[in-house]
Amino acid sequence: MTADRTDPVVTTPCGAVRGRREHGVAVFRGIPYAAPPFGPRRFRPPVPPAPWDGVRDAGSFGPTAPKPPYSEIFARYLSDPVVPGDDCLNLNVWTPEPDPGARLPVLVWLHGGALTRGSSAVPVYDGRGFARDGVVLVSVNYRLGVEGYGLFPDAPANLGLRDQLAALHWVHESIEAFGGDPGRITLAGQSAGAISVGALIASPRARGLFRRAVLQSGPPEALDRDKVRRMVRRMAARLKVPATAEAFAAVDRELLLRTQAEAGRFGGPVLGGPAFGIVVDGDLVPRDPLQALVEGDAARGAGLLMGWTRDEYRLWLVPGGLMEHVDRLGPVALAGAMARCRCGHEVVRGYRALHPGAGTAEIVGQMVTDHLLRRPLHRLADARPGSSYVYEFAWPSRLPGLGACHGLELGFVFDTGDTPESRRLAGEGAPQELADVLHAAWVRFVTDGDPGWQPWDGTHPVRVFGDGPPHTVHGPRDAELALWTAGAAPGQSPPAPDGSRAAELRATVRRLRRLSGVRGR
């Protein structure tokens, strides 16, 4: 697209940028918020970009962070564009009008993708719907995989999270020129993006940079440092280099991506396994984010909107026929789920009793989803009554077997259901009226902090979207979640199996990963 004299120009701290007018809103793409993280800056914290002279064109998406492609099975459902180039620490802005006096609410979006995939260029995340409705939408690229979340003795941890913090600082300092209000910033993300949001709002270094937060299908969490180190060591062994940032920085970028994909190919949300993730580093993440938010004063005055989909696990188990495979594995799969969830047979029996017609895969999927996602978000909502709002997305995809799976809600949140990329998950004929109400709820929350239903209290109100007209129910899945705390103190996990039983369950998980060949998102 060629710029012309009618296209908007905005001055940022590093120089002027020229955007485009599209669909009645102004769009600026590929604005650098930090310098390219390569060469001498590889595996180093982000630094400001070099200033430029003249007017920089911001008509196209900037480079995406290095990442391996989705497997062929998942690529049928998930879009992940690749834009080549080194200048990957960039962001995009959609605004009704770049008027410094507009003082509009701002939504900063962090994409998902297991911290190894994804980008702000995914068409589902187009921000025109938010800008149309009076919200300035900012979407962010950040370092992924080993480049962003590898743990080395000679480099800082959580580099991808540090990128996101740098972007948040840029927004706070620059968004007024685009029509936004730096005092009305909402930080939002889905899946790994929501995990990132949880870490940032819990971090003392992000204090004062946001007013509200949205966590969709991802809880505040920190991975065990040894788990991330094991992933790095696996890569180092395959590469035959030391497990140091200096050694990894000397490896060809494409080879590093292939090795990362090989080292993590049997990991996934349901079964765990090797992974990259946010870790406690004593600096940006001084303690476990969930503990900081539940037990401490972190983000105490911030409003929270938290959501999940009814059948999160189906995106991880349906592609490639894994639902049927897990059903065939039966007791092996259940033993793996117990190891993953650190629970005993009484939890499995409880799920069986509550879902008498469910197969093994459904029981395993719901158990793991409750353990990893719903229980932590319940804890967070319980710690923030009156300022937390919770919802469930329940509309089932038109595609066979997916149900209301992980990621399906995003085309409705952004009101981009007309894109081919949204239809990859939703199928044909997704209801526009559902997009209207879910998108409007997000707009209301970003604008004034109230999405339109009862805030969280002792009755556990949850707004349900997609199961008939939007309605509020009280305590959905509370019976399942209560199974986890039977015999344990409130807010604590049941004790983990010990001794030979723990070793047996770990071996079962390894066997299940090999048998299923699961490849996680």
PDB file of C-alpha atoms in Angstrom, residues 276-446:
ATOM      1  CA  PHE A 276      10.252 -22.412  27.900  1.00  0.00           C
ATOM      2  CA  GLY A 277       8.507 -20.117  30.316  1.00  0.00           C
ATOM      3  CA  ILE A 278       8.700 -17.222  32.727  1.00  0.00           C
ATOM      4  CA  VAL A 279      10.843 -17.929  35.807  1.00  0.00           C
ATOM      5  CA  VAL A 280      11.410 -16.213  39.120  1.00  0.00           C
ATOM      6  CA  ASP A 281      14.549 -14.134  38.585  1.00  0.00           C
ATOM      7  CA  GLY A 282      14.748 -11.942  41.707  1.00  0.00           C
ATOM      8  CA  ASP A 283      14.467  -8.849  39.542  1.00  0.00           C
ATOM      9  CA  LEU A 284      11.631  -8.438  37.056  1.00  0.00           C
ATOM     10  CA  VAL A 285       9.872 -11.468  38.590  1.00  0.00           C
ATOM     11  CA  PRO A 286      10.937 -11.371  42.254  1.00  0.00           C
ATOM     12  CA  ARG A 287       8.484 -14.103  43.338  1.00  0.00           C
ATOM     13  CA  ASP A 288       5.867 -16.406  41.887  1.00  0.00           C
ATOM     14  CA  PRO A 289       3.344 -14.068  40.176  1.00  0.00           C
ATOM     15  CA  LEU A 290       0.256 -15.879  41.469  1.00  0.00           C
ATOM     16  CA  GLN A 291       1.534 -15.733  45.040  1.00  0.00           C
ATOM     17  CA  ALA A 292       2.402 -12.049  44.640  1.00  0.00           C
ATOM     18  CA  LEU A 293      -1.103 -11.278  43.402  1.00  0.00           C
ATOM     19  CA  VAL A 294      -2.998 -13.503  45.850  1.00  0.00           C
ATOM     20  CA  GLU A 295      -0.936 -13.024  48.995  1.00  0.00           C
ATOM     21  CA  GLY A 296       0.718  -9.649  48.425  1.00  0.00           C
ATOM     22  CA  ASP A 297      -0.164  -6.105  47.419  1.00  0.00           C
ATOM     23  CA  ALA A 298       0.821  -6.373  43.760  1.00  0.00           C
ATOM     24  CA  ALA A 299      -1.661  -4.600  41.446  1.00  0.00           C
ATOM     25  CA  ARG A 300      -4.056  -4.321  44.376  1.00  0.00           C
ATOM     26  CA  GLY A 301      -5.990  -1.441  42.835  1.00  0.00           C
ATOM     27  CA  ALA A 302      -6.238  -2.884  39.328  1.00  0.00           C
ATOM     28  CA  GLY A 303      -9.496  -4.189  37.887  1.00  0.00           C
ATOM     29  CA  LEU A 304      -9.279  -7.719  36.452  1.00  0.00           C
ATOM     30  CA  LEU A 305     -11.224  -9.458  33.690  1.00  0.00           C
ATOM     31  CA  MET A 306     -10.536 -13.204  33.496  1.00  0.00           C
ATOM     32  CA  GLY A 307     -11.926 -15.770  31.091  1.00  0.00           C
ATOM     33  CA  TRP A 308     -11.568 -19.277  29.736  1.00  0.00           C
ATOM     34  CA  THR A 309     -13.241 -21.477  27.163  1.00  0.00           C
ATOM     35  CA  ARG A 310     -15.414 -24.409  28.161  1.00  0.00           C
ATOM     36  CA  ASP A 311     -13.321 -26.967  26.245  1.00  0.00           C
ATOM     37  CA  GLU A 312      -9.812 -25.484  26.302  1.00  0.00           C
ATOM     38  CA  TYR A 313      -8.144 -28.902  26.005  1.00  0.00           C
ATOM     39  CA  ARG A 314      -9.789 -29.843  22.726  1.00  0.00           C
ATOM     40  CA  LEU A 315      -7.366 -27.742  20.687  1.00  0.00           C
ATOM     41  CA  TRP A 316      -4.517 -29.812  22.142  1.00  0.00           C
ATOM     42  CA  LEU A 317      -6.151 -33.238  21.844  1.00  0.00           C
ATOM     43  CA  VAL A 318      -8.469 -33.172  18.817  1.00  0.00           C
ATOM     44  CA  PRO A 319      -5.922 -32.405  16.051  1.00  0.00           C
ATOM     45  CA  GLY A 320      -4.314 -35.603  14.858  1.00  0.00           C
ATOM     46  CA  GLY A 321      -6.880 -37.811  16.604  1.00  0.00           C
ATOM     47  CA  LEU A 322      -5.329 -37.566  20.065  1.00  0.00           C
ATOM     48  CA  MET A 323      -8.736 -37.651  21.781  1.00  0.00           C
ATOM     49  CA  GLU A 324      -9.279 -41.168  20.467  1.00  0.00           C
ATOM     50  CA  HIS A 325      -5.695 -42.144  21.258  1.00  0.00           C
ATOM     51  CA  VAL A 326      -5.975 -40.989  24.874  1.00  0.00           C
ATOM     52  CA  ASP A 327      -9.299 -42.832  25.201  1.00  0.00           C
ATOM     53  CA  ARG A 328      -7.582 -46.035  24.044  1.00  0.00           C
ATOM     54  CA  LEU A 329      -4.747 -45.548  26.535  1.00  0.00           C
ATOM     55  CA  GLY A 330      -7.306 -45.444  29.345  1.00  0.00           C
ATOM     56  CA  PRO A 331      -5.605 -46.093  32.722  1.00  0.00           C
ATOM     57  CA  VAL A 332      -2.203 -45.027  31.373  1.00  0.00           C
ATOM     58  CA  ALA A 333      -3.639 -41.641  30.387  1.00  0.00           C
ATOM     59  CA  LEU A 334      -5.354 -41.225  33.752  1.00  0.00           C
ATOM     60  CA  ALA A 335      -2.124 -42.051  35.580  1.00  0.00           C
ATOM     61  CA  GLY A 336      -0.351 -39.452  33.463  1.00  0.00           C
ATOM     62  CA  ALA A 337      -3.004 -36.871  34.327  1.00  0.00           C
ATOM     63  CA  MET A 338      -2.602 -37.620  38.032  1.00  0.00           C
ATOM     64  CA  ALA A 339       1.140 -37.058  37.741  1.00  0.00           C
ATOM     65  CA  ARG A 340       0.627 -33.861  35.758  1.00  0.00           C
ATOM     66  CA  CYS A 341      -1.908 -32.563  38.306  1.00  0.00           C
ATOM     67  CA  ARG A 342      -0.136 -33.906  41.396  1.00  0.00           C
ATOM     68  CA  CYS A 343      -3.287 -35.598  42.651  1.00  0.00           C
ATOM     69  CA  GLY A 344      -4.541 -39.022  43.637  1.00  0.00           C
ATOM     70  CA  HIS A 345      -7.268 -41.429  42.541  1.00  0.00           C
ATOM     71  CA  GLU A 346      -9.925 -39.634  44.579  1.00  0.00           C
ATOM     72  CA  VAL A 347      -9.848 -36.685  42.150  1.00  0.00           C
ATOM     73  CA  VAL A 348     -10.253 -38.973  39.132  1.00  0.00           C
ATOM     74  CA  ARG A 349     -13.128 -40.782  40.831  1.00  0.00           C
ATOM     75  CA  GLY A 350     -14.769 -37.440  41.537  1.00  0.00           C
ATOM     76  CA  TYR A 351     -14.571 -36.374  37.894  1.00  0.00           C
ATOM     77  CA  ARG A 352     -15.957 -39.744  36.830  1.00  0.00           C
ATOM     78  CA  ALA A 353     -18.891 -39.321  39.201  1.00  0.00           C
ATOM     79  CA  LEU A 354     -19.626 -35.797  37.977  1.00  0.00           C
ATOM     80  CA  HIS A 355     -19.300 -36.788  34.292  1.00  0.00           C
ATOM     81  CA  PRO A 356     -20.562 -40.400  34.115  1.00  0.00           C
ATOM     82  CA  GLY A 357     -20.771 -40.442  30.314  1.00  0.00           C
ATOM     83  CA  ALA A 358     -17.379 -38.877  29.623  1.00  0.00           C
ATOM     84  CA  GLY A 359     -14.506 -40.739  28.000  1.00  0.00           C
ATOM     85  CA  THR A 360     -10.986 -40.832  29.354  1.00  0.00           C
ATOM     86  CA  ALA A 361      -9.777 -38.008  27.097  1.00  0.00           C
ATOM     87  CA  GLU A 362     -12.515 -35.664  28.286  1.00  0.00           C
ATOM     88  CA  ILE A 363     -11.778 -36.469  31.939  1.00  0.00           C
ATOM     89  CA  VAL A 364      -8.035 -35.962  31.414  1.00  0.00           C
ATOM     90  CA  GLY A 365      -8.584 -32.738  29.469  1.00  0.00           C
ATOM     91  CA  GLN A 366     -10.925 -31.196  32.023  1.00  0.00           C
ATOM     92  CA  MET A 367      -8.733 -32.256  34.951  1.00  0.00           C
ATOM     93  CA  VAL A 368      -5.622 -30.690  33.466  1.00  0.00           C
ATOM     94  CA  THR A 369      -7.477 -27.541  32.360  1.00  0.00           C
ATOM     95  CA  ASP A 370      -8.932 -27.093  35.843  1.00  0.00           C
ATOM     96  CA  HIS A 371      -5.549 -27.693  37.476  1.00  0.00           C
ATOM     97  CA  LEU A 372      -3.524 -25.410  35.207  1.00  0.00           C
ATOM     98  CA  LEU A 373      -6.045 -22.686  34.449  1.00  0.00           C
ATOM     99  CA  ARG A 374      -9.368 -22.494  36.261  1.00  0.00           C
ATOM    100  CA  ARG A 375      -8.093 -23.156  39.782  1.00  0.00           C
ATOM    101  CA  PRO A 376      -5.417 -20.416  39.649  1.00  0.00           C
ATOM    102  CA  LEU A 377      -7.876 -17.909  38.171  1.00  0.00           C
ATOM    103  CA  HIS A 378     -10.434 -18.808  40.849  1.00  0.00           C
ATOM    104  CA  ARG A 379      -7.782 -18.178  43.500  1.00  0.00           C
ATOM    105  CA  LEU A 380      -6.961 -14.830  41.958  1.00  0.00           C
ATOM    106  CA  ALA A 381     -10.621 -13.814  41.766  1.00  0.00           C
ATOM    107  CA  ASP A 382     -11.175 -14.928  45.377  1.00  0.00           C
ATOM    108  CA  ALA A 383      -8.300 -12.658  46.444  1.00  0.00           C
ATOM    109  CA  ARG A 384      -9.775  -9.672  44.530  1.00  0.00           C
ATOM    110  CA  PRO A 385     -13.535  -9.684  45.227  1.00  0.00           C
ATOM    111  CA  GLY A 386     -15.408  -6.690  43.927  1.00  0.00           C
ATOM    112  CA  SER A 387     -12.787  -5.805  41.323  1.00  0.00           C
ATOM    113  CA  SER A 388     -12.656  -9.089  39.383  1.00  0.00           C
ATOM    114  CA  TYR A 389     -14.994 -10.210  36.615  1.00  0.00           C
ATOM    115  CA  VAL A 390     -15.014 -13.780  35.298  1.00  0.00           C
ATOM    116  CA  TYR A 391     -16.515 -15.273  32.148  1.00  0.00           C
ATOM    117  CA  GLU A 392     -16.657 -18.513  30.191  1.00  0.00           C
ATOM    118  CA  PHE A 393     -16.803 -18.814  26.408  1.00  0.00           C
ATOM    119  CA  ALA A 394     -19.055 -21.758  25.588  1.00  0.00           C
ATOM    120  CA  TRP A 395     -19.918 -21.534  21.874  1.00  0.00           C
ATOM    121  CA  PRO A 396     -18.762 -24.721  20.072  1.00  0.00           C
ATOM    122  CA  SER A 397     -16.846 -24.496  16.827  1.00  0.00           C
ATOM    123  CA  ARG A 398     -18.574 -25.601  13.649  1.00  0.00           C
ATOM    124  CA  LEU A 399     -15.585 -27.881  13.008  1.00  0.00           C
ATOM    125  CA  PRO A 400     -15.913 -31.481  14.218  1.00  0.00           C
ATOM    126  CA  GLY A 401     -14.690 -32.230  17.725  1.00  0.00           C
ATOM    127  CA  LEU A 402     -13.241 -28.830  18.625  1.00  0.00           C
ATOM    128  CA  GLY A 403     -16.075 -27.659  20.860  1.00  0.00           C
ATOM    129  CA  ALA A 404     -15.390 -24.364  22.650  1.00  0.00           C
ATOM    130  CA  CYS A 405     -11.643 -24.888  22.363  1.00  0.00           C
ATOM    131  CA  HIS A 406      -8.592 -22.833  23.289  1.00  0.00           C
ATOM    132  CA  GLY A 407      -8.264 -19.734  21.112  1.00  0.00           C
ATOM    133  CA  LEU A 408     -11.719 -19.947  19.539  1.00  0.00           C
ATOM    134  CA  GLU A 409     -12.980 -16.866  21.373  1.00  0.00           C
ATOM    135  CA  LEU A 410     -10.409 -14.484  19.869  1.00  0.00           C
ATOM    136  CA  GLY A 411     -12.249 -13.900  16.607  1.00  0.00           C
ATOM    137  CA  PHE A 412     -15.236 -12.847  18.709  1.00  0.00           C
ATOM    138  CA  VAL A 413     -13.200 -10.658  21.079  1.00  0.00           C
ATOM    139  CA  PHE A 414     -11.613  -8.746  18.191  1.00  0.00           C
ATOM    140  CA  ASP A 415     -14.736  -8.929  15.989  1.00  0.00           C
ATOM    141  CA  THR A 416     -12.663 -10.445  13.192  1.00  0.00           C
ATOM    142  CA  GLY A 417     -14.825 -13.491  12.512  1.00  0.00           C
ATOM    143  CA  ASP A 418     -15.000 -12.525   8.834  1.00  0.00           C
ATOM    144  CA  THR A 419     -11.304 -13.341   8.329  1.00  0.00           C
ATOM    145  CA  PRO A 420     -10.226 -16.712   6.875  1.00  0.00           C
ATOM    146  CA  GLU A 421      -7.881 -17.097   9.854  1.00  0.00           C
ATOM    147  CA  SER A 422     -10.780 -16.936  12.341  1.00  0.00           C
ATOM    148  CA  ARG A 423     -12.705 -19.482  10.300  1.00  0.00           C
ATOM    149  CA  ARG A 424      -9.831 -21.942  10.647  1.00  0.00           C
ATOM    150  CA  LEU A 425     -11.030 -22.548  14.212  1.00  0.00           C
ATOM    151  CA  ALA A 426     -14.671 -21.469  14.066  1.00  0.00           C
ATOM    152  CA  GLY A 427     -15.707 -22.917  10.723  1.00  0.00           C
ATOM    153  CA  GLU A 428     -18.347 -21.227   8.603  1.00  0.00           C
ATOM    154  CA  GLY A 429     -21.338 -19.394  10.022  1.00  0.00           C
ATOM    155  CA  ALA A 430     -20.019 -18.117  13.350  1.00  0.00           C
ATOM    156  CA  PRO A 431     -22.729 -15.905  14.904  1.00  0.00           C
ATOM    157  CA  GLN A 432     -22.039 -12.183  14.547  1.00  0.00           C
ATOM    158  CA  GLU A 433     -24.375 -11.424  17.450  1.00  0.00           C
ATOM    159  CA  LEU A 434     -22.034 -13.346  19.789  1.00  0.00           C
ATOM    160  CA  ALA A 435     -19.086 -11.284  18.582  1.00  0.00           C
ATOM    161  CA  ASP A 436     -21.122  -8.141  19.163  1.00  0.00           C
ATOM    162  CA  VAL A 437     -21.768  -8.916  22.837  1.00  0.00           C
ATOM    163  CA  LEU A 438     -18.349 -10.360  23.760  1.00  0.00           C
ATOM    164  CA  HIS A 439     -16.442  -7.594  22.003  1.00  0.00           C
ATOM    165  CA  ALA A 440     -18.699  -4.992  23.631  1.00  0.00           C
ATOM    166  CA  ALA A 441     -17.989  -6.496  27.078  1.00  0.00           C
ATOM    167  CA  TRP A 442     -14.240  -6.068  26.534  1.00  0.00           C
ATOM    168  CA  VAL A 443     -14.761  -2.502  25.280  1.00  0.00           C
ATOM    169  CA  ARG A 444     -16.796  -1.646  28.394  1.00  0.00           C
ATOM    170  CA  PHE A 445     -14.175  -3.126  30.684  1.00  0.00           C
ATOM    171  CA  VAL A 446     -11.326  -1.255  28.980  1.00  0.00           C
TER     172      VAL A 446
END
